[in-house]
Coordinates of C-alpha atoms and ligand atoms in Angstrom, one line a residue:
M30 CA 8.2 -17.0 -19.6
K31 CA 7.0 -15.0 -16.5
V32 CA 9.1 -15.1 -13.3
G33 CA 8.2 -13.4 -10.1
I34 CA 6.6 -13.5 -6.7
E35 CA 4.2 -16.4 -6.0
S36 CA 3.9 -15.7 -2.2
L37 CA 5.1 -12.9 0.2
A38 CA 4.8 -12.8 4.0
L39 CA 6.5 -10.6 6.6
Y40 CA 7.1 -10.9 10.2
S41 CA 8.3 -8.5 12.9
S42 CA 8.7 -8.4 16.7
R43 CA 5.7 -8.5 19.0
Y44 CA 7.1 -5.4 20.7
Y45 CA 7.5 -1.8 19.6
L46 CA 8.5 1.5 21.1
P47 CA 6.3 4.5 20.2
L48 CA 8.7 7.2 18.9
S49 CA 6.8 9.8 20.9
A50 CA 8.1 8.1 24.0
L51 CA 11.7 8.0 22.6
A52 CA 11.4 11.7 21.7
E53 CA 10.4 12.6 25.3
A54 CA 13.2 10.5 26.8
R55 CA 15.8 12.1 24.5
N56 CA 14.4 15.6 25.0
I57 CA 13.6 16.0 21.3
D58 CA 10.5 17.5 19.7
P59 CA 8.4 14.4 18.7
Q60 CA 7.5 16.1 15.4
K61 CA 11.1 15.7 14.3
F62 CA 10.5 11.9 14.3
T63 CA 6.9 11.8 13.0
V64 CA 7.1 14.7 10.5
G65 CA 10.9 15.1 10.0
L66 CA 11.6 11.4 9.6
G67 CA 8.1 10.2 8.9
Q68 CA 8.2 7.4 11.6
E69 CA 5.7 6.5 14.3
K70 CA 6.9 3.2 15.9
M71 CA 10.1 1.2 16.1
A72 CA 9.9 -2.6 16.2
V73 CA 12.1 -3.9 19.1
L74 CA 13.3 -7.6 19.2
P75 CA 13.1 -9.4 22.5
P76 CA 16.1 -11.6 23.6
N77 CA 14.4 -14.8 22.3
E78 CA 14.1 -13.6 18.7
D79 CA 16.7 -13.0 16.1
I80 CA 17.1 -13.0 12.3
V81 CA 16.4 -16.8 12.2
T82 CA 13.2 -16.8 14.2
M83 CA 11.9 -13.8 12.3
A84 CA 12.7 -15.4 8.9
A85 CA 11.3 -18.7 9.9
S86 CA 8.0 -17.2 11.1
A87 CA 7.7 -15.2 7.8
A88 CA 8.6 -18.3 5.8
K89 CA 6.1 -20.6 7.5
E90 CA 3.3 -18.2 6.5
A91 CA 4.7 -17.7 2.9
L92 CA 4.8 -21.4 2.4
V93 CA 1.1 -22.0 3.2
G94 CA -0.4 -23.9 0.2
I95 CA 3.0 -24.4 -1.4
D96 CA 4.7 -27.9 -1.5
P97 CA 7.9 -27.4 0.5
K98 CA 9.6 -30.0 -1.8
S99 CA 9.2 -27.6 -4.7
I100 CA 11.7 -25.2 -3.0
S101 CA 15.2 -26.1 -4.3
M102 CA 17.1 -23.1 -3.1
V103 CA 17.0 -20.8 0.0
L104 CA 18.7 -17.5 -0.3
F105 CA 19.1 -15.6 3.1
A106 CA 19.9 -11.9 2.8
T107 CA 21.0 -10.2 6.0
E108 CA 23.5 -7.8 7.5
S109 CA 22.8 -9.0 11.0
S110 CA 24.5 -12.3 10.5
I111 CA 24.7 -14.7 13.5
D112 CA 27.7 -16.7 12.3
Q113 CA 30.7 -16.0 10.1
S114 CA 30.6 -19.4 8.4
K115 CA 27.2 -21.1 8.6
A116 CA 24.3 -19.6 6.6
A117 CA 21.4 -18.5 8.9
G118 CA 19.1 -20.1 6.3
I119 CA 20.2 -23.6 7.3
W120 CA 18.5 -23.1 10.7
V121 CA 15.3 -22.0 8.9
H122 CA 15.6 -24.9 6.5
N123 CA 15.7 -27.2 9.5
L124 CA 12.8 -25.5 11.4
L125 CA 10.6 -25.8 8.3
N126 CA 11.7 -29.3 7.4
L127 CA 12.7 -28.4 3.8
S128 CA 14.1 -31.0 1.5
S129 CA 17.7 -32.1 2.0
A130 CA 18.0 -31.6 -1.8
C131 CA 17.4 -27.9 -1.3
R132 CA 20.6 -25.7 -1.3
V133 CA 21.0 -22.8 1.1
V134 CA 23.3 -19.8 1.0
E135 CA 23.6 -16.4 2.8
L136 CA 24.1 -13.1 0.9
K137 CA 25.5 -9.8 2.1
Q138 CA 25.7 -6.2 0.7
A139 CA 24.0 -4.0 3.2
C140 CA 20.3 -3.5 2.4
F141 CA 20.9 -4.4 -1.3
A142 CA 21.4 -8.1 -0.5
G143 CA 17.6 -8.7 -0.6
C144 CA 17.5 -7.3 -4.1
A145 CA 20.6 -9.3 -5.1
G146 CA 18.8 -12.4 -3.9
L147 CA 15.8 -11.5 -6.0
L148 CA 18.0 -11.0 -9.2
L149 CA 19.9 -14.3 -8.6
A150 CA 16.6 -16.2 -7.9
L151 CA 15.0 -14.9 -11.1
S152 CA 17.9 -16.0 -13.3
Y153 CA 18.0 -19.4 -11.6
I154 CA 14.2 -19.9 -12.2
K155 CA 14.7 -18.9 -15.9
Q156 CA 17.3 -21.7 -16.1
F157 CA 15.2 -24.2 -14.1
P158 CA 11.6 -23.2 -14.7
G159 CA 10.0 -26.0 -12.6
Q160 CA 11.9 -25.0 -9.4
K161 CA 11.1 -22.4 -6.7
V162 CA 13.3 -20.3 -4.6
L163 CA 12.6 -19.2 -1.0
L164 CA 14.2 -15.7 -0.6
L165 CA 14.5 -14.6 3.0
A166 CA 15.5 -11.1 4.0
S167 CA 15.8 -10.6 7.8
D168 CA 17.5 -7.8 9.8
V169 CA 17.8 -5.8 13.0
A170 CA 18.8 -2.2 12.6
R171 CA 20.9 -1.0 15.5
Y172 CA 22.7 2.4 15.9
G173 CA 23.0 2.7 19.6
L174 CA 21.1 4.3 22.5
G175 CA 21.0 8.1 22.0
A176 CA 22.8 7.8 18.6
I177 CA 21.6 10.1 15.8
G178 CA 20.2 7.1 13.9
E179 CA 18.3 5.7 17.0
P180 CA 14.8 6.8 15.8
T181 CA 15.4 4.9 12.5
Q182 CA 16.1 1.6 14.2
G183 CA 13.7 -1.3 13.7
C184 CA 13.5 -5.0 12.6
G185 CA 11.7 -7.3 10.3
A186 CA 11.8 -10.2 7.9
C187 CA 10.3 -11.0 4.6
A188 CA 9.9 -14.4 3.1
I189 CA 9.2 -14.6 -0.7
V190 CA 8.5 -17.6 -2.8
L191 CA 9.8 -16.9 -6.4
S192 CA 8.8 -19.1 -9.2
A193 CA 7.6 -19.3 -12.9
E194 CA 4.0 -19.1 -11.5
P195 CA 3.9 -15.6 -10.1
K196 CA 0.7 -14.7 -8.4
L197 CA 1.6 -11.2 -7.1
V198 CA 4.2 -9.6 -9.3
S199 CA 6.2 -10.7 -12.4
F200 CA 9.4 -8.9 -13.0
E201 CA 10.5 -7.2 -16.3
P202 CA 14.0 -7.9 -17.8
E203 CA 15.3 -4.3 -17.7
T204 CA 17.2 -3.7 -14.6
A205 CA 19.9 -1.1 -13.9
S206 CA 22.7 -1.2 -11.3
Y207 CA 25.0 1.4 -9.8
T208 CA 28.1 0.6 -7.6
S209 CA 30.4 3.1 -5.9
H210 CA 33.0 2.7 -3.1
V211 CA 31.7 5.1 -0.4
M212 CA 31.8 4.9 3.4
D213 CA 28.3 6.1 4.3
F214 CA 27.3 3.2 6.6
W215 CA 29.2 0.1 7.6
R216 CA 29.7 -2.3 10.5
P217 CA 33.1 -3.8 11.2
N218 CA 33.0 -7.4 12.5
Y219 CA 33.9 -6.3 16.0
K220 CA 31.1 -3.8 16.3
E221 CA 27.5 -4.5 17.5
E222 CA 26.2 -1.3 16.0
A223 CA 26.5 0.3 12.5
L224 CA 28.8 3.3 12.0
V225 CA 27.0 5.9 9.9
D226 CA 27.6 9.3 8.3
G227 CA 23.9 9.9 8.3
K228 CA 23.4 13.1 6.2
Y229 CA 26.1 11.8 3.7
S230 CA 24.2 8.5 3.4
T231 CA 21.0 10.3 2.4
K232 CA 22.9 12.3 -0.2
I233 CA 24.5 9.1 -1.7
Y234 CA 21.2 7.3 -1.6
L235 CA 19.7 10.1 -3.9
E236 CA 22.8 10.2 -6.2
A237 CA 22.6 6.4 -6.6
L238 CA 18.9 6.7 -7.4
Q239 CA 19.6 9.3 -10.1
E240 CA 22.3 7.1 -11.7
C241 CA 20.1 4.0 -11.6
W242 CA 17.1 5.8 -13.0
K243 CA 19.2 7.2 -15.9
N244 CA 20.5 3.7 -16.8
Y245 CA 17.1 2.1 -16.4
Q246 CA 15.5 4.7 -18.7
A247 CA 18.2 4.1 -21.3
L248 CA 17.5 0.3 -21.1
S249 CA 13.7 0.5 -21.0
N250 CA 12.7 3.7 -22.8
R251 CA 10.1 4.2 -20.1
A252 CA 9.1 7.5 -18.6
L253 CA 8.2 8.1 -14.9
T254 CA 4.5 8.1 -15.9
D255 CA 4.8 4.6 -17.3
H256 CA 4.9 3.4 -13.7
A257 CA 1.7 3.4 -11.6
R258 CA 3.4 3.0 -8.2
F259 CA 7.0 3.1 -6.8
C260 CA 8.6 1.0 -4.0
Y261 CA 11.8 2.5 -2.6
H262 CA 14.2 1.2 0.0
I263 CA 12.8 2.7 3.2
P264 CA 15.4 3.4 6.0
F265 CA 12.7 5.9 7.2
T266 CA 9.6 6.9 5.2
K267 CA 10.7 10.5 4.6
M268 CA 13.7 9.1 2.7
A269 CA 11.4 7.4 0.2
M270 CA 9.4 10.6 -0.1
K271 CA 12.5 12.5 -0.9
A272 CA 13.5 9.9 -3.4
H273 CA 10.2 10.2 -5.2
E274 CA 10.3 14.0 -5.1
R275 CA 13.8 13.7 -6.7
L276 CA 12.6 11.5 -9.6
C277 CA 9.6 13.7 -10.2
R278 CA 11.8 16.8 -10.3
E279 CA 14.3 15.0 -12.6
S280 CA 11.5 14.0 -14.9
K281 CA 10.2 17.6 -14.9
R282 CA 6.9 16.3 -13.6
V283 CA 4.6 19.0 -12.3
G284 CA 3.7 18.4 -8.6
Y285 CA 4.7 15.5 -6.4
A286 CA 2.5 12.5 -6.8
Q287 CA 2.1 11.3 -3.2
N288 CA -0.4 8.6 -4.1
E289 CA 2.3 6.8 -6.1
I290 CA 4.2 5.9 -2.9
Q291 CA 2.0 6.5 0.2
D292 CA 0.5 3.0 0.5
S293 CA 4.0 1.5 0.3
L294 CA 5.1 3.4 3.5
I295 CA 2.4 2.3 5.9
Y296 CA 4.1 -0.8 7.3
S297 CA 7.6 0.7 7.5
K298 CA 6.3 3.8 9.4
N299 CA 5.3 1.3 12.1
L300 CA 8.3 -1.0 12.0
G301 CA 11.3 1.2 11.3
N302 CA 14.3 0.1 9.2
S303 CA 14.5 -3.6 8.4
Y304 CA 17.4 -3.2 6.0
T305 CA 17.3 -6.1 3.5
A306 CA 13.6 -6.7 4.1
S307 CA 12.5 -3.1 3.8
L308 CA 11.9 -2.9 0.0
F309 CA 9.7 -6.0 0.1
I310 CA 7.9 -4.8 3.2
G311 CA 7.1 -1.7 1.1
L312 CA 5.7 -3.9 -1.6
A313 CA 3.5 -5.9 0.8
S314 CA 2.3 -2.6 2.3
L315 CA 1.5 -1.2 -1.2
L316 CA -0.4 -4.3 -2.4
E317 CA -2.3 -4.7 0.8
N318 CA -3.3 -1.1 1.5
S319 CA -4.1 0.2 -2.0
S320 CA -7.8 0.9 -2.4
E321 CA -7.2 0.9 -6.2
D322 CA -7.0 -2.4 -8.1
L323 CA -3.4 -2.5 -9.2
S324 CA -3.8 -5.5 -11.6
E325 CA -1.5 -5.2 -14.6
K326 CA -0.1 -2.0 -13.4
R327 CA 3.7 -1.4 -13.4
I328 CA 5.7 -0.8 -10.2
G329 CA 9.1 0.8 -10.2
F330 CA 11.5 -0.6 -7.5
F331 CA 14.6 1.1 -6.1
S332 CA 16.9 -0.9 -3.9
Y333 CA 19.8 0.9 -2.1
G334 CA 22.5 -0.8 0.0
S335 CA 25.1 1.4 1.7
G336 CA 28.7 1.1 0.7
C337 CA 27.1 1.3 -2.0
V338 CA 25.2 -0.8 -4.5
A339 CA 21.8 0.2 -5.9
E340 CA 19.3 -1.1 -8.5
F341 CA 16.3 0.2 -10.3
F342 CA 13.9 -2.4 -11.9
S343 CA 10.2 -2.9 -12.5
G344 CA 7.5 -5.5 -12.2
I345 CA 3.9 -5.9 -13.3
V346 CA 1.1 -6.7 -10.8
E347 CA -0.6 -10.0 -11.6
P348 CA -4.4 -10.1 -12.2
G349 CA -6.1 -11.7 -9.2
Y350 CA -3.2 -10.8 -6.9
K351 CA -5.7 -9.8 -4.1
N352 CA -6.6 -13.5 -3.6
H353 CA -3.0 -14.3 -2.7
L354 CA -2.1 -11.6 -0.2
K355 CA -1.4 -12.3 3.5
Q356 CA -3.3 -9.1 4.5
A357 CA -5.3 -10.6 7.5
Y358 CA -2.1 -12.3 8.9
H359 CA -0.1 -9.0 8.7
K360 CA -3.0 -6.9 10.1
A361 CA -3.3 -9.2 13.1
M362 CA 0.4 -9.3 13.6
L363 CA 0.7 -5.5 13.6
E364 CA -2.4 -4.9 15.7
K365 CA -1.5 -7.3 18.5
R366 CA 1.9 -5.9 19.2
E367 CA 2.7 -4.6 22.7
A368 CA 4.1 -1.1 23.4
L369 CA 7.3 -1.0 25.5
D370 CA 8.3 2.0 27.6
V371 CA 11.8 3.4 27.2
A372 CA 13.3 1.6 30.2
E373 CA 12.0 -1.8 28.8
Y374 CA 13.3 -1.0 25.3
E375 CA 16.7 -0.2 26.8
R376 CA 16.8 -3.5 28.7
F377 CA 15.9 -5.4 25.5
Y378 CA 18.5 -3.4 23.6
A379 CA 21.3 -4.1 26.2
F380 CA 20.7 -7.9 26.3
R381 CA 23.6 -10.0 25.0
L382 CA 23.9 -13.7 24.8
P383 CA 26.7 -15.1 26.9
E384 CA 30.0 -15.8 25.0
D385 CA 31.6 -18.3 27.4
G386 CA 30.3 -21.5 25.8
G387 CA 28.2 -22.5 28.8
T388 CA 24.5 -23.5 28.7
F389 CA 22.1 -20.6 29.0
S390 CA 18.3 -20.7 28.8
V391 CA 17.2 -17.7 26.9
P392 CA 14.5 -15.7 28.8
Q393 CA 11.2 -16.1 27.0
Y394 CA 8.9 -13.3 25.8
T395 CA 5.9 -13.1 23.4
A396 CA 7.2 -14.2 20.0
G397 CA 6.1 -15.6 16.6
D398 CA 6.1 -19.3 15.6
F399 CA 9.7 -20.0 16.6
V400 CA 11.9 -18.9 19.5
L401 CA 15.6 -19.0 20.4
S402 CA 15.4 -21.2 23.4
E403 CA 19.0 -22.0 24.5
I404 CA 22.6 -21.4 23.7
S405 CA 25.0 -24.1 24.6
A406 CA 28.6 -24.9 23.5
H407 CA 28.4 -21.7 21.3
E408 CA 25.4 -23.2 19.5
R409 CA 22.1 -21.5 19.1
R410 CA 19.1 -23.8 19.7
Y411 CA 15.7 -22.9 18.4
A412 CA 12.3 -24.3 19.2
K413 CA 8.7 -24.1 18.0
N414 CA 6.8 -21.6 20.0
D415 CA 3.9 -23.1 21.9
R416 CA 2.7 -19.7 23.2
L417 CA 1.7 -18.1 20.0
Y418 CA 1.3 -14.3 20.3
A419 CA -2.4 -14.7 19.2
K420 CA -3.0 -16.2 22.6
Q421 CA -1.2 -13.4 24.5
D422 CA 0.2 -14.8 27.8
E423 CA -0.1 -12.1 30.3
E424 CA 2.5 -13.4 32.7
L425 CA 4.9 -13.6 29.8
A426 CA 4.2 -10.1 28.7
K427 CA 4.8 -8.8 32.3
S428 CA 8.1 -10.6 32.4
V429 CA 9.6 -7.9 30.2
N430 CA 10.2 -6.1 33.4
A431 CA 12.2 -9.0 34.9
L432 CA 15.1 -8.9 32.4
Ligands
HMG520 P1 19.2 14.2 12.0 O1 20.5 14.7 12.5 O2 18.1 13.8 13.0 O3 18.7 15.1 10.8 O4 19.6 12.8 11.2 P2 18.0 16.5 10.7 O5 18.4 17.3 11.9 O6 18.3 17.0 9.4 O7 16.4 16.2 10.9 C1 15.8 15.3 10.0 C2 14.6 16.0 9.4 O8 13.7 16.4 10.5 C3 14.9 17.2 8.6 O9 14.0 17.3 7.6 C4 14.5 18.3 9.6 O10 14.2 19.6 9.0 C5 13.3 17.7 10.3 P3 14.5 17.5 6.1 O11 15.2 18.8 6.0 O12 15.5 16.3 5.8 O13 13.3 17.3 5.2 N1 13.0 18.3 11.6 C6 11.8 18.6 12.0 N2 10.6 18.4 11.5 C7 9.5 18.8 12.2 N3 9.6 19.3 13.5 C8 10.8 19.4 14.1 C9 11.9 19.1 13.4 N4 13.3 19.1 13.7 C10 13.9 18.6 12.6 N5 10.8 19.9 15.3 C11 19.4 11.0 9.8 C12 18.7 12.2 10.3 C13 18.5 10.3 8.8 C14 20.7 11.4 9.1 C15 19.7 10.0 11.0 O14 18.5 9.5 11.5 C16 20.5 8.8 10.6 O15 21.8 8.9 10.6 N6 19.9 7.7 10.3 C17 20.6 6.4 9.9 C18 21.1 6.5 8.5 C19 20.0 6.4 7.4 O16 18.9 6.0 7.6 N7 20.4 6.8 6.2 C20 19.5 6.8 5.0 C21 20.1 6.6 3.7 S1 21.3 5.2 3.7 C22 20.3 3.8 3.6 O17 19.1 3.9 3.3 C23 21.0 2.5 3.9 C24 20.6 1.9 5.2 O18 19.3 1.4 5.2 C25 21.7 0.8 5.6 C26 21.9 -0.3 4.6 O19 22.0 -0.1 3.4 O20 22.2 -1.4 5.1 C27 20.7 2.9 6.4

């Protein structure tokens, strides 16, 4: 029985900061960001968007043509949680009118949680082949103004319908894990921003890759050349390039095969880190930007979550996959974004919802299909967005200066 991805959509903020502007403001050579880190733009969330609105917008698109009643489980992977008890997926479940017979849960292990959701969903579908799982991965990467990780910030969400009728990718059974207790990146409950030992985190990422690859090879008997393309976790695109270089070197491969990863990096280069969503954003980028027909080709996947847990696994691209991509939707979304200047970015960054339990109308900015409209009695209230970004409301766009 095949199990895999039936539908995949992503969503990110309508606003971004060009990293050239950030470099100028921080008095850093812009080439350090574009060449050294391989990043061009950083997606920045406005006050009326969060992990719920991003996931709900992505899910609305992913569910087009799919009977919502067929979804019997929602898994929401995030490390930007909005509540210590209630799963963010319940708000999405409500916004999308999913069935009350559908169960919802939230998953956490840094960026690995999206991959954990995938593995759990695949086992569940093997047990209940008629059922479908909606996997949501939604995150906001925050390191702090002027912090070393600042140029690797970003945000984004992916919504993936997994089922026994895969139309994009079906996954193979060989999958190798690696877990080790390391403090490379973490965020205590009382902190808004991640604590990170940046250079150490890149070292651990590569060590985890080597361990997973060794275990995956032992399980699958496959060589690097048995894989046509690779999708890595992408905290910044240079990290994925280094990862692929490492695997090529380990496998004594002559030369570094850039074409095996370059299409997977296009979206992340323009969004920044989206933590749990980044691996799947890489997959969407690969399938939608590859000029070669990837039907029946094998993709190697590497998920890394700081702390750390990592996984190497593989999937086969389904014939006819091109008919099921959300390419036009993603292209329009990325092209219609508005650039912020550094002062506007810093105002968005500094915004905090009040914590006094009073009623507060959240200032509105251009957003996706759903917005955070109000907070009252410590409860977040969401609404359908009647000013879709496609219609670009000029007054609304200008109001970014009024925050
Ligand atoms: P840094 O201090 O900016 O590093 O921090 P750097 O000084 O080494 O510069 C970076 C690169 O730019 C280097 O290239 C420089 O040579 C180059 P490399 O040697 O690495 O190939 N460079 C230049 N290139 C061209 N022109 C120039 C120039 N100047 C320098 N003028 C760091 C970089 C990634 C550490 C920092 O941004 C950071 O801490 N980021 C956040 C942590 C992170 O992303 N870690 C990645 C692995 S951990 C992970 O992926 C998990 C994560 O997603 C979280 C989760 O799991 O939830 C983060």
